[in-house]
Amino acid sequence: MVLCVTGCMAAGKNAASDILEKHGFVAIDADKVVHEILRGKTFQEKVIFTFAPFAEKSGIVLRNCDGTLNRRNLGKLIFADKKLLEIQESIVFPEVDRKIEEFIESGMKSGKDVVVNATVLYKIPSVKKCDAVIFVDAPVLTRLFRARKRDGMKTVQILQRFWSQKNLFSKYKKSNADTFKVNNTGDLTALEEKLMKKIGELKNEK
């Protein structure tokens, strides 16, 4: 079985992925894949060159003191402008898709169930490899509290990211993937019970 675990910022998709790993799944985190790609000098320079004019207008510095890409400042820039976010995705998503496809194939060959932990997998072809999408959900205020506690970001930045992810559930539904919501409003034990119930149902349907 290949699952996509997704959800809006601070809904709990990472926690859900960790739970499934505990139950024998192998998981790949698309955010970490993006970070790995952006650590490469070629991609860093391409991103900095592409966004430098926009960053200069906004007074945002894209390089750290050592010359490497400041990913947090990049996030401030692109999540405030949908068009810039789309440009960033066009640069990194083909490589993200390739790495995810490789991971899925490796997991399936080893006989393991696979989890792809990703917010916007619907935007790349790898989503077609998934048997189902588990959409982890939580109320906006709950997510805002979690994000502020976890990331230390300003409220306005968090809300910008929330806005960029609006209608995320419907976008997965439109991708023709079998998409199911799991509400994460309690503790981790409650989330685990809900997840494993859904996994059991999915495996029985196969």
XYZ file of N, CA and C in Angstrom:
618
model
N 0.837 -1.188 0.000
C 0.000 0.000 0.000
C 0.881 1.250 0.000
N 0.474 2.217 -0.824
C 1.165 3.505 -0.876
C 0.164 4.586 -0.490
N 0.482 5.344 0.570
C -0.398 6.400 1.058
C 0.286 7.749 0.966
N -0.497 8.762 0.638
C -0.052 10.139 0.842
C -0.685 10.613 2.141
N 0.126 11.119 3.043
C -0.383 11.761 4.258
C -0.172 13.257 4.091
N -1.258 13.996 4.141
C -1.171 15.429 3.885
C -2.047 16.205 4.857
N -2.098 17.513 4.670
C -2.901 18.374 5.526
C -2.307 19.760 5.538
N -3.075 20.728 5.957
C -2.588 22.104 6.023
C -1.560 22.256 7.145
N -0.868 23.374 7.117
C 0.184 23.647 8.091
C -0.302 23.454 9.522
N 0.470 22.680 10.297
C 0.223 22.440 11.726
C -1.044 21.633 12.008
N -1.546 20.922 11.002
C -2.708 20.053 11.239
C -2.295 18.743 11.910
N -1.049 18.302 11.651
C -0.565 17.077 12.279
C -0.142 15.990 11.316
N 0.161 16.348 10.065
C 0.545 15.314 9.106
C 1.871 14.653 9.476
N 2.810 15.425 10.053
C 4.080 14.824 10.467
C 3.869 13.814 11.583
N 2.995 14.154 12.520
C 2.673 13.221 13.604
C 2.028 11.966 13.044
N 1.143 12.141 12.068
C 0.475 10.990 11.446
C 1.476 10.100 10.729
N 2.413 10.714 10.024
C 3.443 9.946 9.329
C 4.298 9.162 10.323
N 4.661 9.790 11.435
C 5.457 9.111 12.472
C 4.708 7.907 13.034
N 3.408 8.077 13.227
C 2.588 6.976 13.755
C 2.591 5.798 12.784
N 2.436 6.088 11.499
C 2.411 5.012 10.514
C 3.770 4.323 10.406
N 4.845 5.090 10.564
C 6.177 4.468 10.591
C 6.291 3.494 11.756
N 5.712 3.875 12.881
C 5.728 2.996 14.061
C 5.006 1.686 13.778
N 4.064 1.739 12.850
C 3.279 0.544 12.502
C 3.813 -0.154 11.248
N 5.062 0.120 10.889
C 5.714 -0.661 9.842
C 5.819 -0.016 8.476
N 5.236 1.155 8.288
C 5.378 1.856 7.022
C 6.782 2.456 6.909
N 7.258 2.626 5.685
C 8.446 3.435 5.440
C 7.961 4.769 4.888
N 8.594 5.865 5.320
C 8.068 7.184 4.980
C 9.125 8.080 4.364
N 8.660 8.927 3.464
C 9.496 9.975 2.898
C 8.788 11.301 3.120
N 9.533 12.287 3.569
C 9.002 13.615 3.877
C 9.372 14.557 2.741
N 8.366 15.026 1.992
C 8.630 15.877 0.825
C 9.302 17.185 1.220
N 8.968 17.725 2.396
C 9.616 18.962 2.842
C 11.118 18.757 3.014
N 11.485 17.615 3.582
C 12.905 17.322 3.767
C 13.594 17.099 2.420
N 12.860 16.525 1.472
C 13.416 16.340 0.131
C 13.713 17.700 -0.495
N 12.768 18.645 -0.344
C 12.984 19.996 -0.867
C 14.210 20.628 -0.221
N 14.338 20.495 1.102
C 15.485 21.068 1.802
C 16.794 20.443 1.314
N 16.755 19.131 1.076
C 17.944 18.439 0.574
C 18.334 18.983 -0.802
N 17.329 19.165 -1.650
C 17.589 19.693 -2.994
C 18.186 21.090 -2.916
N 17.621 21.917 -2.032
C 18.077 23.307 -1.926
C 19.421 23.443 -1.216
N 19.928 22.353 -0.663
C 21.289 22.383 -0.115
C 22.329 22.242 -1.233
N 21.864 21.737 -2.382
C 22.773 21.606 -3.521
C 23.127 22.968 -4.103
N 24.391 23.175 -4.406
C 24.858 24.490 -4.847
C 24.165 24.939 -6.126
N 23.955 24.013 -7.056
C 23.346 24.380 -8.340
C 21.943 24.920 -8.146
N 21.141 24.215 -7.344
C 19.770 24.656 -7.104
C 19.751 25.948 -6.294
N 20.630 26.060 -5.304
C 20.691 27.283 -4.500
C 20.951 28.503 -5.383
N 21.934 28.395 -6.238
C 22.285 29.537 -7.081
C 21.162 29.862 -8.062
N 20.495 28.844 -8.558
C 19.387 29.087 -9.484
C 18.252 29.810 -8.778
N 17.938 29.375 -7.557
C 16.856 30.000 -6.785
C 17.218 31.442 -6.433
N 18.433 31.658 -5.962
C 18.856 33.015 -5.579
C 18.843 33.942 -6.794
N 19.354 33.460 -7.914
C 19.366 34.268 -9.136
C 17.945 34.608 -9.585
N 17.042 33.629 -9.500
C 15.667 33.832 -9.949
C 14.920 34.841 -9.096
N 15.127 34.762 -7.776
C 14.310 35.578 -6.874
C 14.995 36.844 -6.380
N 16.240 37.037 -6.741
C 16.979 38.216 -6.262
C 16.270 39.536 -6.556
N 15.743 39.751 -7.776
C 15.081 41.033 -8.042
C 13.848 41.261 -7.160
N 13.080 40.195 -6.912
C 11.878 40.311 -6.079
C 12.263 40.532 -4.615
N 13.312 39.841 -4.171
C 13.763 39.987 -2.783
C 14.274 41.399 -2.526
N 14.997 41.952 -3.491
C 15.549 43.303 -3.331
C 14.429 44.323 -3.176
N 13.363 44.170 -3.967
C 12.225 45.084 -3.876
C 11.539 44.994 -2.517
N 11.558 43.796 -1.925
C 10.878 43.582 -0.645
C 11.798 43.782 0.548
N 13.063 44.075 0.291
C 14.016 44.261 1.381
C 14.362 42.972 2.100
N 14.313 41.865 1.378
C 14.595 40.544 1.947
C 15.964 40.059 1.461
N 16.777 39.585 2.376
C 18.112 39.069 2.047
C 18.033 37.558 1.882
N 18.425 37.062 0.715
C 18.299 35.634 0.423
C 19.545 34.818 0.772
N 20.665 35.497 1.037
C 21.892 34.765 1.367
C 22.216 34.893 2.854
N 22.685 33.798 3.432
C 23.258 33.837 4.770
C 24.653 34.446 4.693
N 25.261 34.640 5.840
C 26.601 35.243 5.877
C 27.629 34.413 5.111
N 27.411 33.092 5.057
C 28.354 32.218 4.349
C 28.018 32.066 2.864
N 27.009 32.811 2.392
C 26.659 32.779 0.979
C 25.590 31.766 0.610
N 25.208 30.908 1.561
C 24.185 29.906 1.277
C 22.790 30.527 1.308
N 21.825 29.793 0.783
C 20.451 30.264 0.713
C 19.811 30.309 2.092
N 19.182 31.428 2.422
C 18.412 31.551 3.659
C 16.984 31.099 3.358
N 16.671 29.849 3.701
C 15.374 29.274 3.318
C 14.210 29.968 4.015
N 14.411 30.414 5.255
C 13.318 31.095 5.955
C 12.964 32.409 5.257
N 13.971 33.164 4.842
C 13.699 34.412 4.133
C 13.081 34.152 2.764
N 13.528 33.061 2.129
C 12.894 32.680 0.861
C 11.415 32.407 1.072
N 11.099 31.708 2.179
C 9.706 31.415 2.499
C 8.884 32.680 2.694
N 9.474 33.672 3.385
C 8.774 34.943 3.582
C 8.390 35.559 2.243
N 9.291 35.434 1.281
C 9.072 36.037 -0.031
C 8.020 35.286 -0.836
N 8.187 33.982 -0.987
C 7.336 33.262 -1.935
C 5.939 32.974 -1.392
N 5.812 32.823 -0.073
C 4.483 32.540 0.457
C 3.607 33.789 0.535
N 4.189 34.928 0.247
C 3.412 36.163 0.202
C 2.919 36.472 -1.213
N 3.329 35.650 -2.189
C 2.968 35.914 -3.584
C 2.790 34.583 -4.313
N 1.573 34.310 -4.737
C 1.254 33.036 -5.377
C 2.107 32.783 -6.614
N 2.351 33.829 -7.394
C 3.135 33.656 -8.619
C 4.573 33.266 -8.308
N 5.134 33.857 -7.249
C 6.499 33.499 -6.867
C 6.564 32.069 -6.347
N 5.537 31.651 -5.627
C 5.486 30.268 -5.142
C 5.459 29.300 -6.320
N 4.696 29.637 -7.350
C 4.616 28.779 -8.536
C 5.964 28.696 -9.252
N 6.701 29.810 -9.287
C 8.035 29.793 -9.898
C 8.972 28.871 -9.118
N 8.917 28.983 -7.794
C 9.746 28.117 -6.946
C 9.408 26.643 -7.184
N 8.136 26.339 -7.267
C 7.719 24.950 -7.487
C 8.209 24.438 -8.838
N 8.198 25.293 -9.853
C 8.649 24.862 -11.178
C 10.136 24.512 -11.179
N 10.881 25.102 -10.258
C 12.312 24.825 -10.164
C 12.582 23.498 -9.454
N 11.907 23.268 -8.337
C 12.266 22.115 -7.498
C 11.366 20.890 -7.687
N 10.119 21.066 -8.140
C 9.192 19.933 -8.148
C 9.593 18.775 -9.063
N 10.170 19.018 -10.239
C 10.580 17.859 -11.050
C 11.563 16.938 -10.324
N 12.502 17.520 -9.580
C 13.465 16.715 -8.823
C 12.797 16.058 -7.618
N 11.869 16.750 -6.978
C 11.113 16.164 -5.870
C 10.342 14.945 -6.360
N 9.685 15.083 -7.486
C 8.900 13.978 -8.048
C 9.787 12.775 -8.339
N 10.960 13.025 -8.903
C 11.872 11.926 -9.222
C 12.295 11.166 -7.967
N 12.637 11.906 -6.916
C 13.092 11.266 -5.680
C 11.960 10.497 -4.996
N 10.744 11.035 -5.031
C 9.607 10.344 -4.421
C 9.281 9.065 -5.182
N 9.306 9.141 -6.505
C 9.043 7.942 -7.319
C 10.070 6.857 -7.008
N 11.320 7.235 -6.884
C 12.372 6.263 -6.557
C 12.105 5.624 -5.198
N 11.698 6.422 -4.219
C 11.435 5.914 -2.878
C 10.262 4.935 -2.889
N 9.199 5.292 -3.597
C 8.027 4.413 -3.680
C 8.407 3.073 -4.301
N 9.142 3.117 -5.399
C 9.543 1.877 -6.075
C 10.414 1.018 -5.168
N 11.331 1.652 -4.442
C 12.200 0.913 -3.528
C 11.399 0.265 -2.406
N 10.457 1.010 -1.846
C 9.630 0.464 -0.771
C 8.781 -0.705 -1.225
N 8.193 -0.571 -2.407
C 7.333 -1.638 -2.928
C 8.147 -2.895 -3.233
N 9.355 -2.710 -3.760
C 10.205 -3.861 -4.062
C 10.590 -4.615 -2.797
N 10.712 -3.873 -1.679
C 11.082 -4.515 -0.411
C 9.862 -5.058 0.336
N 8.674 -4.898 -0.246
C 7.457 -5.422 0.364
C 6.900 -4.574 1.483
N 7.320 -3.313 1.570
C 6.879 -2.426 2.639
C 5.701 -1.557 2.189
N 4.840 -1.207 3.152
C 3.858 -0.157 2.920
C 4.587 1.179 2.961
N 4.153 2.117 2.120
C 4.882 3.378 1.940
C 3.991 4.564 2.284
N 4.585 5.550 2.970
C 3.922 6.826 3.243
C 4.707 7.946 2.574
N 3.994 8.761 1.807
C 4.572 9.988 1.272
C 3.968 11.141 2.065
N 4.788 11.759 2.892
C 4.364 12.871 3.748
C 4.575 14.161 2.954
N 3.485 14.747 2.437
C 3.628 15.894 1.532
C 2.390 16.773 1.567
N 2.609 18.080 1.505
C 1.478 19.005 1.518
C 0.828 19.122 0.148
N 1.629 19.234 -0.901
C 1.057 19.512 -2.227
C 1.426 18.428 -3.242
N 1.334 17.171 -2.838
C 1.661 16.082 -3.754
C 0.743 16.082 -4.968
N -0.454 16.644 -4.834
C -1.400 16.679 -5.962
C -0.831 17.439 -7.161
N 0.219 18.235 -6.946
C 0.792 19.032 -8.020
C 1.809 18.274 -8.861
N 2.199 17.059 -8.430
C 3.210 16.321 -9.175
C 2.698 14.915 -9.494
N 3.254 14.278 -10.537
C 2.749 12.980 -10.985
C 2.772 11.868 -9.937
N 3.634 11.971 -8.929
C 3.749 10.914 -7.916
C 2.423 10.614 -7.226
N 1.501 11.562 -7.191
C 0.217 11.341 -6.520
C -0.521 10.159 -7.141
N -0.273 9.896 -8.418
C -0.950 8.791 -9.099
C -0.466 7.436 -8.605
N 0.664 7.424 -7.905
C 1.200 6.176 -7.362
C 0.540 5.795 -6.037
N -0.244 6.721 -5.473
C -0.814 6.500 -4.143
C -2.162 5.781 -4.239
N -2.358 4.793 -3.352
C -3.633 4.092 -3.285
C -4.704 4.949 -2.628
N -4.284 5.846 -1.737
C -5.227 6.720 -1.041
C -4.477 7.905 -0.456
N -5.246 8.946 -0.127
C -4.703 10.145 0.519
C -5.385 10.302 1.868
N -4.586 10.363 2.924
C -5.106 10.634 4.267
C -4.884 12.124 4.541
N -5.965 12.870 4.648
C -5.895 14.311 4.868
C -6.129 14.587 6.350
N -5.050 14.976 7.041
C -5.142 15.275 8.474
C -5.636 16.716 8.630
N -6.687 16.893 9.444
C -7.327 18.194 9.552
C -7.438 18.617 11.017
N -7.525 19.924 11.233
C -7.724 20.493 12.572
C -8.245 21.914 12.389
N -8.965 22.457 13.378
C -9.489 23.827 13.279
C -8.366 24.854 13.127
N -8.693 25.964 12.483
C -7.699 27.007 12.201
C -7.029 27.523 13.471
N -7.813 27.799 14.513
C -7.221 28.332 15.741
C -6.274 27.332 16.396
N -6.634 26.059 16.327
C -5.757 25.012 16.855
C -4.450 24.984 16.082
N -4.542 25.074 14.771
C -3.341 25.057 13.933
C -2.477 26.297 14.152
N -3.135 27.440 14.348
C -2.390 28.673 14.596
C -1.594 28.576 15.896
N -2.213 28.059 16.943
C -1.539 27.895 18.229
C -0.355 26.941 18.087
N -0.568 25.824 17.387
C 0.503 24.844 17.203
C 1.665 25.447 16.414
N 1.348 26.170 15.349
C 2.392 26.730 14.497
C 3.222 27.774 15.236
N 2.559 28.619 16.024
C 3.296 29.637 16.775
C 4.218 28.990 17.800
N 3.733 27.948 18.444
C 4.529 27.253 19.463
C 5.695 26.500 18.828
N 5.430 25.895 17.674
C 6.425 25.037 17.028
C 7.487 25.815 16.255
N 7.062 26.813 15.483
C 7.951 27.454 14.521
C 8.481 28.815 14.952
N 7.827 29.442 15.919
C 8.270 30.759 16.346
C 8.125 31.828 15.281
N 7.225 31.588 14.330
C 7.004 32.552 13.257
C 5.995 33.610 13.690
N 6.040 34.759 13.013
C 5.055 35.797 13.266
C 3.686 35.349 12.765
N 2.651 35.824 13.447
C 1.290 35.415 13.093
C 0.974 35.731 11.642
N 1.418 36.879 11.160
C 1.107 37.255 9.777
C 1.728 36.286 8.783
N 2.930 35.785 9.078
C 3.568 34.807 8.190
C 2.806 33.488 8.212
N 2.388 33.071 9.387
C 1.620 31.829 9.497
C 0.325 31.938 8.708
N -0.361 33.062 8.850
C -1.630 33.249 8.149
C -1.435 33.306 6.639
N -0.311 33.842 6.185
C -0.005 33.825 4.759
C 0.112 32.396 4.252
N 0.756 31.553 5.038
C 0.895 30.149 4.629
C -0.449 29.431 4.688
N -1.230 29.748 5.710
C -2.571 29.171 5.779
C -3.359 29.543 4.522
N -3.266 30.810 4.134
C -4.012 31.289 2.965
C -3.547 30.591 1.690
N -2.230 30.359 1.585
C -1.698 29.697 0.391
C -2.174 28.248 0.284
N -2.645 27.674 1.410
C -3.083 26.278 1.422
C -4.602 26.133 1.453
N -5.323 27.229 1.241
C -6.781 27.157 1.295
C -7.289 26.206 0.201
N -8.373 25.542 0.494
C -8.999 24.584 -0.436
C -8.094 23.394 -0.765
N -7.155 23.102 0.111
C -6.218 22.001 -0.153
C -6.941 20.665 -0.285
N -7.933 20.441 0.579
C -8.663 19.170 0.540
C -9.355 18.994 -0.806
N -10.016 20.035 -1.273
C -10.748 19.927 -2.541
C -9.789 19.722 -3.717
N -8.571 20.253 -3.602
C -7.598 20.069 -4.678
C -7.165 18.609 -4.776
N -7.058 17.928 -3.642
C -6.759 16.498 -3.684
C -7.932 15.713 -4.249
N -9.145 16.108 -3.880
C -10.327 15.434 -4.418
C -10.375 15.565 -5.946
N -10.003 16.745 -6.439
C -10.018 16.984 -7.882
C -8.927 16.211 -8.611
N -7.905 15.775 -7.874
C -6.825 15.012 -8.499
C -7.227 13.564 -8.753
N -8.458 13.222 -8.383
C -9.017 11.869 -8.556
C -8.397 10.834 -7.626
N -7.639 11.304 -6.623
C -7.129 10.381 -5.615
C -8.221 10.116 -4.581
N -8.284 8.894 -4.074
C -9.228 8.574 -2.998
C -8.751 9.274 -1.732
N -9.478 10.300 -1.321
C -9.029 11.171 -0.243
C -9.962 11.091 0.952
N -9.392 10.911 2.148
C -10.174 10.743 3.363
C -9.654 11.682 4.446
N -10.571 12.304 5.181
C -10.179 13.199 6.267
C -10.050 12.435 7.580
N -9.032 12.811 8.346
C -8.873 12.337 9.712
C -8.689 13.571 10.580
N -9.607 13.806 11.493
C -9.546 14.998 12.338
C -8.584 14.795 13.506
N -7.654 15.733 13.654
C -6.649 15.670 14.709
C -6.928 16.767 15.737
N -7.932 16.545 16.542
C -8.311 17.537 17.548
C -8.009 17.073 18.967
N -7.527 15.842 19.106
C -7.225 15.312 20.431
C -5.739 15.089 20.612
N -5.399 14.055 21.366
C -3.986 13.756 21.591
C -3.493 12.744 20.560
N -2.220 12.346 20.679
C -1.631 11.440 19.705
C -2.267 10.054 19.735
N -2.707 9.641 20.907
C -3.364 8.334 21.015
C -4.659 8.319 20.209
N -5.425 9.397 20.320
C -6.679 9.497 19.560
C -6.389 9.520 18.065
N -5.348 10.248 17.657
C -4.978 10.298 16.243
C -4.559 8.922 15.748
N -3.793 8.208 16.550
C -3.344 6.865 16.167
C -4.535 5.929 15.972
N -5.501 5.993 16.877
C -6.683 5.135 16.765
C -7.448 5.422 15.473
N -7.609 6.698 15.160
C -8.332 7.074 13.939
C -7.590 6.620 12.687
N -6.273 6.813 12.696
C -5.472 6.416 11.538
C -5.519 4.919 11.303
N -5.313 4.148 12.352
C -5.250 2.700 12.184
C -6.613 2.119 11.808
N -7.669 2.762 12.271
C -9.010 2.338 11.847
C -9.177 2.536 10.350
N -8.750 3.701 9.861
C -8.855 3.994 8.429
C -7.956 3.081 7.609
N -6.745 2.813 8.086
C -5.836 1.922 7.371
C -6.441 0.525 7.279
N -7.035 0.074 8.371
C -7.699 -1.238 8.361
C -8.804 -1.292 7.320
N -9.594 -0.232 7.248
C -10.683 -0.177 6.262
C -10.140 -0.211 4.843
N -9.075 0.541 4.605
C -8.481 0.586 3.267
C -7.906 -0.772 2.853
N -7.252 -1.439 3.808
C -6.659 -2.751 3.472
C -7.746 -3.793 3.227
N -8.859 -3.679 3.935
C -9.959 -4.609 3.703
C -10.624 -4.418 2.361
N -10.535 -3.191 1.848
C -11.141 -2.891 0.552
C -10.297 -3.396 -0.607
N -8.990 -3.614 -0.355
C -8.092 -4.018 -1.438
C -8.315 -5.476 -1.849
